[in-house]
Short mmCIF file of C-alpha atoms in Angstrom, two decimals:
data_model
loop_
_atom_site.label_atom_id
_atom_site.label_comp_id
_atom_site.label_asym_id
_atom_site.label_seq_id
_atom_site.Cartn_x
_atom_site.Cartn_y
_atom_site.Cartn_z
CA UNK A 1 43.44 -56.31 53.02
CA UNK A 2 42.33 -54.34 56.12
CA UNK A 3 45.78 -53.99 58.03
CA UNK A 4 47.87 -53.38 54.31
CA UNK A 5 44.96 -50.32 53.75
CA UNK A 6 45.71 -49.46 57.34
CA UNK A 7 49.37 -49.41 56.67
CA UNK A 8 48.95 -47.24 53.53
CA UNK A 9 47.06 -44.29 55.75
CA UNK A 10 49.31 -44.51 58.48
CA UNK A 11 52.32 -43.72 56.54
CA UNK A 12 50.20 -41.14 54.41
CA UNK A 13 49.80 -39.39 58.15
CA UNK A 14 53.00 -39.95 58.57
CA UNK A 15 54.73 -38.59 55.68
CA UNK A 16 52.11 -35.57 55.60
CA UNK A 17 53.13 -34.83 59.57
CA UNK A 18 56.83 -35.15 58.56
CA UNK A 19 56.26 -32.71 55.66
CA UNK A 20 54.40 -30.59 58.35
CA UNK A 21 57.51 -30.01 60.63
CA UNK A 22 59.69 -29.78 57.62
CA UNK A 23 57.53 -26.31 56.84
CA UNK A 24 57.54 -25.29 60.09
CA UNK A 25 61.27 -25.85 60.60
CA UNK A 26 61.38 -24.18 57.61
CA UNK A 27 59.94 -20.79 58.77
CA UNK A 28 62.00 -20.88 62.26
CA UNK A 29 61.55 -22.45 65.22
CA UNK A 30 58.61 -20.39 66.42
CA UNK A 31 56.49 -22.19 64.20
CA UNK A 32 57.19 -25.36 65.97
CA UNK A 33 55.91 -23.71 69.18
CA UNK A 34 52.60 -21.69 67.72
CA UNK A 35 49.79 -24.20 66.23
CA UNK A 36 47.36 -21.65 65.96
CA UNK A 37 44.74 -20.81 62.97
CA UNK A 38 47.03 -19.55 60.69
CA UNK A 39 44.02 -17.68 58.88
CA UNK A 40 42.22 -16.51 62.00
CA UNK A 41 45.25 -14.58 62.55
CA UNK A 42 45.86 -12.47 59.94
CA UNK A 43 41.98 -11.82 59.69
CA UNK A 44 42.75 -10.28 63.31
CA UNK A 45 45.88 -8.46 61.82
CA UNK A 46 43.62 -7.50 58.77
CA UNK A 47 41.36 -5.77 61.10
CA UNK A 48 43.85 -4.47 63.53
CA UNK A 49 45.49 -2.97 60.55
CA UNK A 50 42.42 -0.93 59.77
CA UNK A 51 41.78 -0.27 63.52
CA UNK A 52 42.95 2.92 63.75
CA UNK A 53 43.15 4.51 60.69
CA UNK A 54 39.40 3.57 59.58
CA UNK A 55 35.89 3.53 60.90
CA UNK A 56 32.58 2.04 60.77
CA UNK A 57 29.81 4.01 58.11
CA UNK A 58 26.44 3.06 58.19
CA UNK A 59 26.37 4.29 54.43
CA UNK A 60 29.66 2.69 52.86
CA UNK A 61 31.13 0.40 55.03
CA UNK A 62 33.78 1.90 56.18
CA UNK A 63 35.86 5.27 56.05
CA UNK A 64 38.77 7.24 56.90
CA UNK A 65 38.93 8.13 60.79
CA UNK A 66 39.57 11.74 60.55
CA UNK A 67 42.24 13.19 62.30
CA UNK A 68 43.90 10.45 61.94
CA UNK A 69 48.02 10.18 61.88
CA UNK A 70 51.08 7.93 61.82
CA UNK A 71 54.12 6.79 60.14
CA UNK A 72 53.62 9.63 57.12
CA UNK A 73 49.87 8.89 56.74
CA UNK A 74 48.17 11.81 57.45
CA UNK A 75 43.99 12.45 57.39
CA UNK A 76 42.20 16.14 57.95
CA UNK A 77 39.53 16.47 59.63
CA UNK A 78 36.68 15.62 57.16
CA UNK A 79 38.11 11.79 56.71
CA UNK A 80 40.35 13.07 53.69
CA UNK A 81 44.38 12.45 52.91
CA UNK A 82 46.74 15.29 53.32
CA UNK A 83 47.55 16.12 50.27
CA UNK A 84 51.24 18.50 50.97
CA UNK A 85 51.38 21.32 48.38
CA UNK A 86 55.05 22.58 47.17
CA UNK A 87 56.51 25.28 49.71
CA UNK A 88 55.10 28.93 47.93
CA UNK A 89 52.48 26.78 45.68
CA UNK A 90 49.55 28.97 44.70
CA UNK A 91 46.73 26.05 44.09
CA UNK A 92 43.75 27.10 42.21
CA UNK A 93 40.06 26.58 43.75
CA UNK A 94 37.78 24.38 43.07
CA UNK A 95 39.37 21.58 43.71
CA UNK A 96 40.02 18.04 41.78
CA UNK A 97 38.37 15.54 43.70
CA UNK A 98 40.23 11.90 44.14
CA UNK A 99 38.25 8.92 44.52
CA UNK A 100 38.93 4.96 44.94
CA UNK A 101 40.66 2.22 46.09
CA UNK A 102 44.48 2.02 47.64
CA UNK A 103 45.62 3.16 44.52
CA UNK A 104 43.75 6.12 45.13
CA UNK A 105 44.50 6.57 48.54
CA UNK A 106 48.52 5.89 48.15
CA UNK A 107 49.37 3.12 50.50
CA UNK A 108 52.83 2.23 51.16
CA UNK A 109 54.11 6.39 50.31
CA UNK A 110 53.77 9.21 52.74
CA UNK A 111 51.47 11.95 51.88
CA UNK A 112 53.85 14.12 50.01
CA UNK A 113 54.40 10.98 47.78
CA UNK A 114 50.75 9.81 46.48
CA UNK A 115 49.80 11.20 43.12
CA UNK A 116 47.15 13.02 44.06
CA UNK A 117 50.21 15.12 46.14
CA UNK A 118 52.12 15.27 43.01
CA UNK A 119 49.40 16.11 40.67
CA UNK A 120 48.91 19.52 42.45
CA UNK A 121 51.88 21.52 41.01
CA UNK A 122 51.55 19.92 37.57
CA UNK A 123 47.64 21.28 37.03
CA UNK A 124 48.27 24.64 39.60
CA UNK A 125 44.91 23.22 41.56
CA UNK A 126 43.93 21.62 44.97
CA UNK A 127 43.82 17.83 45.19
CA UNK A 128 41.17 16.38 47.50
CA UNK A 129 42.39 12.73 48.19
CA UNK A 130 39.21 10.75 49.45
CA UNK A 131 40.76 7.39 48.54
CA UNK A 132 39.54 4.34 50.66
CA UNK A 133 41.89 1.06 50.70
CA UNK A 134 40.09 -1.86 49.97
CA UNK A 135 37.31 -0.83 48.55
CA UNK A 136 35.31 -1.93 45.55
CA UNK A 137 33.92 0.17 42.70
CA UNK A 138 30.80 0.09 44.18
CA UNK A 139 31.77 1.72 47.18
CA UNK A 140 34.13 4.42 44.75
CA UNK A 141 30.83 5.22 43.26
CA UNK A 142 28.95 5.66 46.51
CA UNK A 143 31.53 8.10 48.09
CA UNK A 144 31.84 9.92 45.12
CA UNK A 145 28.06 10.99 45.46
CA UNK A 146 28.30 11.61 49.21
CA UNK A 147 31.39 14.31 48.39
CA UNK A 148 30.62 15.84 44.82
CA UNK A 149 27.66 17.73 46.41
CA UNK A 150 29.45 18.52 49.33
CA UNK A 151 32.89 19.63 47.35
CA UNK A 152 31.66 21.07 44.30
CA UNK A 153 35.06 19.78 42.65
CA UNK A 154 36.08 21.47 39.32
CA UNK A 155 36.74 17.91 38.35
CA UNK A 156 36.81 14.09 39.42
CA UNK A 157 39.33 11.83 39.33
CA UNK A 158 38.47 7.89 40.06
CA UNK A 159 41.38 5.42 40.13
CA UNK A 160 40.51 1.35 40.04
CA UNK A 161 42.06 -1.95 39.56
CA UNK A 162 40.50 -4.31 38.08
CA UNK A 163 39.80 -6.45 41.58
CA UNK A 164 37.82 -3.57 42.23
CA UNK A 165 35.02 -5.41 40.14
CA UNK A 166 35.33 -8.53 42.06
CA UNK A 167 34.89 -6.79 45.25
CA UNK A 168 31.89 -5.23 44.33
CA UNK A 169 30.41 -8.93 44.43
CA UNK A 170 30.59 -8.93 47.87
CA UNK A 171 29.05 -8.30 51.07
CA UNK A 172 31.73 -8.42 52.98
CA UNK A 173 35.71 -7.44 52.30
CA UNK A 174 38.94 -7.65 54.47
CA UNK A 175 36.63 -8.66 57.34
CA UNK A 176 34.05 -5.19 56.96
CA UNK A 177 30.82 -5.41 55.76
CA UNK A 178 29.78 -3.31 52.94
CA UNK A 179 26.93 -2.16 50.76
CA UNK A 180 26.63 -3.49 47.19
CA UNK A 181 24.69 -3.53 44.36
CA UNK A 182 21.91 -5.80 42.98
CA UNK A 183 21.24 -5.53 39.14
CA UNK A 184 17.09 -5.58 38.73
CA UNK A 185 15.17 -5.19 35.83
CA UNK A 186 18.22 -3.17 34.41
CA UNK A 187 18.47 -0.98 37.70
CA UNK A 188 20.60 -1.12 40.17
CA UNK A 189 19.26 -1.89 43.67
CA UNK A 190 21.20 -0.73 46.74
CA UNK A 191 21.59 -3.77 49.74
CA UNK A 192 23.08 -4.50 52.81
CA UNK A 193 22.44 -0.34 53.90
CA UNK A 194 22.43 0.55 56.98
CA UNK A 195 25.58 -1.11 56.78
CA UNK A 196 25.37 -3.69 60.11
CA UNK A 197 28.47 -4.37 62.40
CA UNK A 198 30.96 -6.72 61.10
CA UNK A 199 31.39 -10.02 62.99
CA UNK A 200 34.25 -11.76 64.68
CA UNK A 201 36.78 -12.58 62.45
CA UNK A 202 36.68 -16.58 64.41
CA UNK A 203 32.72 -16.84 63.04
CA UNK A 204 33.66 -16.31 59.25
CA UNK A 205 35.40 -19.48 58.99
CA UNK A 206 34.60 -22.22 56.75
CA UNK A 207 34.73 -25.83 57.86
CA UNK A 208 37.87 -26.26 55.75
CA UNK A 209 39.43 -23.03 56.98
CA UNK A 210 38.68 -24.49 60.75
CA UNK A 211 40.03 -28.21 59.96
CA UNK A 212 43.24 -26.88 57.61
CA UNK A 213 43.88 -23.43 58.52
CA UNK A 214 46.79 -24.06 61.29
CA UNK A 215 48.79 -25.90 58.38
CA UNK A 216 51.68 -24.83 57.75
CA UNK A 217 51.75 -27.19 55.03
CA UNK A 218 48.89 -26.24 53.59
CA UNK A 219 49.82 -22.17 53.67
CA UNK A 220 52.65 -22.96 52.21
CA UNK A 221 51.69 -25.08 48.86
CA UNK A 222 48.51 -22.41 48.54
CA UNK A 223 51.23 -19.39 48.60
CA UNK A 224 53.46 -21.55 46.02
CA UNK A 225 50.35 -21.54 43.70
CA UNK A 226 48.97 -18.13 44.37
CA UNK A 227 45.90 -19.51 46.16
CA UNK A 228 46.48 -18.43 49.51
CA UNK A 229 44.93 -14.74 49.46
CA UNK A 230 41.21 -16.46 47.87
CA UNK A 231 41.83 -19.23 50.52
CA UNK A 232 42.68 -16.72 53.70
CA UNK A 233 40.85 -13.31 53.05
CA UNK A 234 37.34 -12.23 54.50
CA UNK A 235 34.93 -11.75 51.62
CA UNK A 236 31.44 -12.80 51.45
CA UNK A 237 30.26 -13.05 48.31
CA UNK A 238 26.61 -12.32 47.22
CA UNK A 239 26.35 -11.85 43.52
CA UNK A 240 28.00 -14.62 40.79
CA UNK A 241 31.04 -13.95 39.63
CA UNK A 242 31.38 -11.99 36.37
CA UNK A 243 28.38 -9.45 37.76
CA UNK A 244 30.92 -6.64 38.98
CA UNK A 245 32.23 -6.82 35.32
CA UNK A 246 28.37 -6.47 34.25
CA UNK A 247 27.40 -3.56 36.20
CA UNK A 248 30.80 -0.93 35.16
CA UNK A 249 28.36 0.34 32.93
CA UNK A 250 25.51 1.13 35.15
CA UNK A 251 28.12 2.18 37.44
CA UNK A 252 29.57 4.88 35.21
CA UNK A 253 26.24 6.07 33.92
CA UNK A 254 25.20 6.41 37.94
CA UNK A 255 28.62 8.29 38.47
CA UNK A 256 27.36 10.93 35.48
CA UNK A 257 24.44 11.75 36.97
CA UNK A 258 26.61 14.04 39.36
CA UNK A 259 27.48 16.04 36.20
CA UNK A 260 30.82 17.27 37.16
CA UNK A 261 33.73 16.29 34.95
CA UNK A 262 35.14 13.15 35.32
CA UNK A 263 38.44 11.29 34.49
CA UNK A 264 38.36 7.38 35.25
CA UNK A 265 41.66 6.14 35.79
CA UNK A 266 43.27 1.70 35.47
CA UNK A 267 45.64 1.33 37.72
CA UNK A 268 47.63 -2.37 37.84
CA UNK A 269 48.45 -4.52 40.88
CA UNK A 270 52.33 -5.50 40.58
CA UNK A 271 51.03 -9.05 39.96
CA UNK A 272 50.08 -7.72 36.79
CA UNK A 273 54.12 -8.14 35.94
CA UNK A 274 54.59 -11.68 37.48
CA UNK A 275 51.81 -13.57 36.00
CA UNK A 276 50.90 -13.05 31.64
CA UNK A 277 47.51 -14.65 32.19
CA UNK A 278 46.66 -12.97 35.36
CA UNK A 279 48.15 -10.02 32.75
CA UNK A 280 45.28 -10.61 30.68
CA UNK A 281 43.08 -10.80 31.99
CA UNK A 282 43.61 -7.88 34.11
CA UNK A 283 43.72 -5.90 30.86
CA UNK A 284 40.53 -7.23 29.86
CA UNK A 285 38.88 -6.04 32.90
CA UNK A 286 40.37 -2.61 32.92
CA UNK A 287 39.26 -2.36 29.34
CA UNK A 288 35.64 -2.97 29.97
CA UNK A 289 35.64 -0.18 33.00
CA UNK A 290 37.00 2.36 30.60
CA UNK A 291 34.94 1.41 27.79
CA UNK A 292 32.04 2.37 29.83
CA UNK A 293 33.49 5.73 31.42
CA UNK A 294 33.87 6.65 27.60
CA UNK A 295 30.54 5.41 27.11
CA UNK A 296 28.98 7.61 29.85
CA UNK A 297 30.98 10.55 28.47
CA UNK A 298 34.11 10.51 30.89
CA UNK A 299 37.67 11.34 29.97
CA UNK A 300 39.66 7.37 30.11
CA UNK A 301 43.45 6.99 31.06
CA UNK A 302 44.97 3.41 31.41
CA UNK A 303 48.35 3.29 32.69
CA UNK A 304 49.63 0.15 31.67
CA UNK A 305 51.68 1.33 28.79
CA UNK A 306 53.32 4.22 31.28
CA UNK A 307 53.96 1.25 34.38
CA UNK A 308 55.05 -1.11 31.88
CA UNK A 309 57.42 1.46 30.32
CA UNK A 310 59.12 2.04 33.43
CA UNK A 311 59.29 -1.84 34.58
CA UNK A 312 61.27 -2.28 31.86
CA UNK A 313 63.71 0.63 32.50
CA UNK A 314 64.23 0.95 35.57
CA UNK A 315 63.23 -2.47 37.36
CA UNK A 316 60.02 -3.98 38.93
CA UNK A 317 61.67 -2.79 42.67
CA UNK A 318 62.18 0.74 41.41
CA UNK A 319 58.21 0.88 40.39
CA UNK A 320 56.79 -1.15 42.84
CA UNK A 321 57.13 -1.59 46.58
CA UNK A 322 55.30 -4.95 48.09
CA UNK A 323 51.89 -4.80 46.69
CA UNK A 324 51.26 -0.83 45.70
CA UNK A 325 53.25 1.82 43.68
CA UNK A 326 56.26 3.17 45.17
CA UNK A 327 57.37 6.60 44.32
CA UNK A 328 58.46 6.71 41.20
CA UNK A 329 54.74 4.71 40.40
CA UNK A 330 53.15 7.68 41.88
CA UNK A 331 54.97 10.41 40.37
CA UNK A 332 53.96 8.28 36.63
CA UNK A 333 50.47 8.13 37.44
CA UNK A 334 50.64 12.36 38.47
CA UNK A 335 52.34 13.12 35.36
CA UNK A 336 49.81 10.89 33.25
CA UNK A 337 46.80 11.92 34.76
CA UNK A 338 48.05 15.69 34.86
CA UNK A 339 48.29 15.42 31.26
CA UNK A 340 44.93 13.73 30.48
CA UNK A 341 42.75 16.09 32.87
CA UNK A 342 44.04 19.67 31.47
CA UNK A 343 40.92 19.49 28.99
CA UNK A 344 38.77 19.32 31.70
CA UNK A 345 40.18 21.87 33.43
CA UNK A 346 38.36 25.57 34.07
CA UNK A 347 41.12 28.41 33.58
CA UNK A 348 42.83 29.81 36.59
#
């Protein structure tokens, strides 16, 4: 009984090593050659990534380095993208303030190509573009008080996607920590600020991450199912799930105690068109944010009709470039968002 049980598990290892070097050929011969922590690495790309265009904040995690610039990605010199107005433009002052996640911020276009760029001409105003990738709607919230005061914006524009709410579950994202939120006795209490110094990316991983996380085999049946980025990425989570989705409410009725005039905006990630539950559910989320912007007294534009519309036209790879908006998704969102701010808008 022992040896046939013995003879069972050593063709299991077998067949799973054989299926190993199958992936790896697979990939290319490099990937004989490198046995490495397949996670561990792109944690350090993650963070190399964000190297140089971001930087540690005590208050929200993390921010835009200012003076920052490469490959069309351009920040001033208060943390803030450029924002290119039309040759001759004549923009109006105060000006619209942008606030949120990569959506916001316009990664994967140049600076002339974002929508808060675009939206300039349309409304005959200056565009601030204080968009953050990666971060939740808790941190949105947070930098939106830290500027209004500052700015004095004639309006405010905050762009989400419906991860956003997940994120702000966390203590951690992308390998940075962050503040967050703690619902109490119908408050929300503010944690994890001052913000301490992220850790190694190699001390974040889980015994199954350390055990699993060189397999090639295993990366590649996670990315089959759309597993991979909850099995790879850096987030600590400290609240349950489900309590982002709880506190859009008290979010949006912190966010109108700046009084200034606000227009919260659902943006969709291009899985959105991929996957009709993920769909769904995505929807759902969105819905519940702008519910409660309409319920605090804010202006509400979702954009899924508008995205959708132009899937369908003109293709997902004229929309969409690998996981943000490409062009012609920015210059949608301008004309959209354009259109729903101009009654908030003081006259010229």
């Amino acid at each position: 009984m022992l040896g046939r049980a013995a003879l069972v598990l050593c063709s299991l290892l077998v067949g799973l090593l054989l299926l190993e070097l199958g992936c790896r050929l697979w990939r290319g011969p490099a990937a004989l050659l490198d046995w490495s922590n397949i996670i561990l690495k792109e944690r350090q790309a993650t963070l190399s990534a964000g190297a140089g265009r971001l930087k540690r904040d005590s208050e929200l995690g993390f921010v835009l380095r200012p003076g920052f610039s490469a490959e069309g990605v351009t920040y001033d010199l208060h943390g803030h993208r450029l924002t290119p107005a039309p040759p001759g433009a004549v923009l109006a002052e105060p000006p619209v303030l942008a606030v949120g996640d990569s959506y916001a911020h316009g990664d994967e276009v140049s600076d002339g190509e974002t929508w808060a760029a675009l939206l300039q001409p349309l409304i005959g105003r200056r565009t601030i573009n204080a968009g953050v990738s990666g971060y939740g709607l808790d941190q949105t919230v947070l930098r939106a008080e830290k500027l209004v005061p500052e700015i004095k914006p004639a309006a405010l524009v905050l762009v989400f996607i419906a991860d956003d709410l997940r994120r702000a579950e966390m203590k951690r994202v992308w390998g940075a920590e962050k503040p967050y939120f703690e619902p109490v006795a119908g408050e929300l209490a503010l944690r994890n600020v001052p913000v301490p110094p992220s850790p190694p990316p190699a001390t974040t991983l889980d015994l199954w991450q350390r055990l699993y996380g060189w397999s090639v085999l295993v990366d590649t049946i996670l990315r089959h199912k759309g597993w991979q980025y909850e099995w790879s990425i850096d987030h600590a989570r400290v609240l349950p799930r489900g309590t982002g989705e709880a506190m859009a409410c008290p979010l949006m009725k912190r966010l109108a105690a700046l009084k200034v005039p606000t227009l919260v905006v659902a943006e969709y990630d291009p899985y959105v068109w991929k996957n009709a539950d993920y769909a769904q559910e995505q929807r759902r989320l969105s819905a519940v944010v702008l519910d409660c912007a309409r319920a605090a007294g804010f202006g509400a534009l979702d954009l899924f009709d508008a995205i959708d519309a132009a899937v369908k036209r003109d293709g997902y790879t004229a929309v969409f470039r690998s996981s943000h908006p490409g062009p012609l998704g920015h210059r949608i969102a301008a004309e959209r968002i354009a259109e729903a701010l101009r009654p908030y808008m003081p006259p010229r």
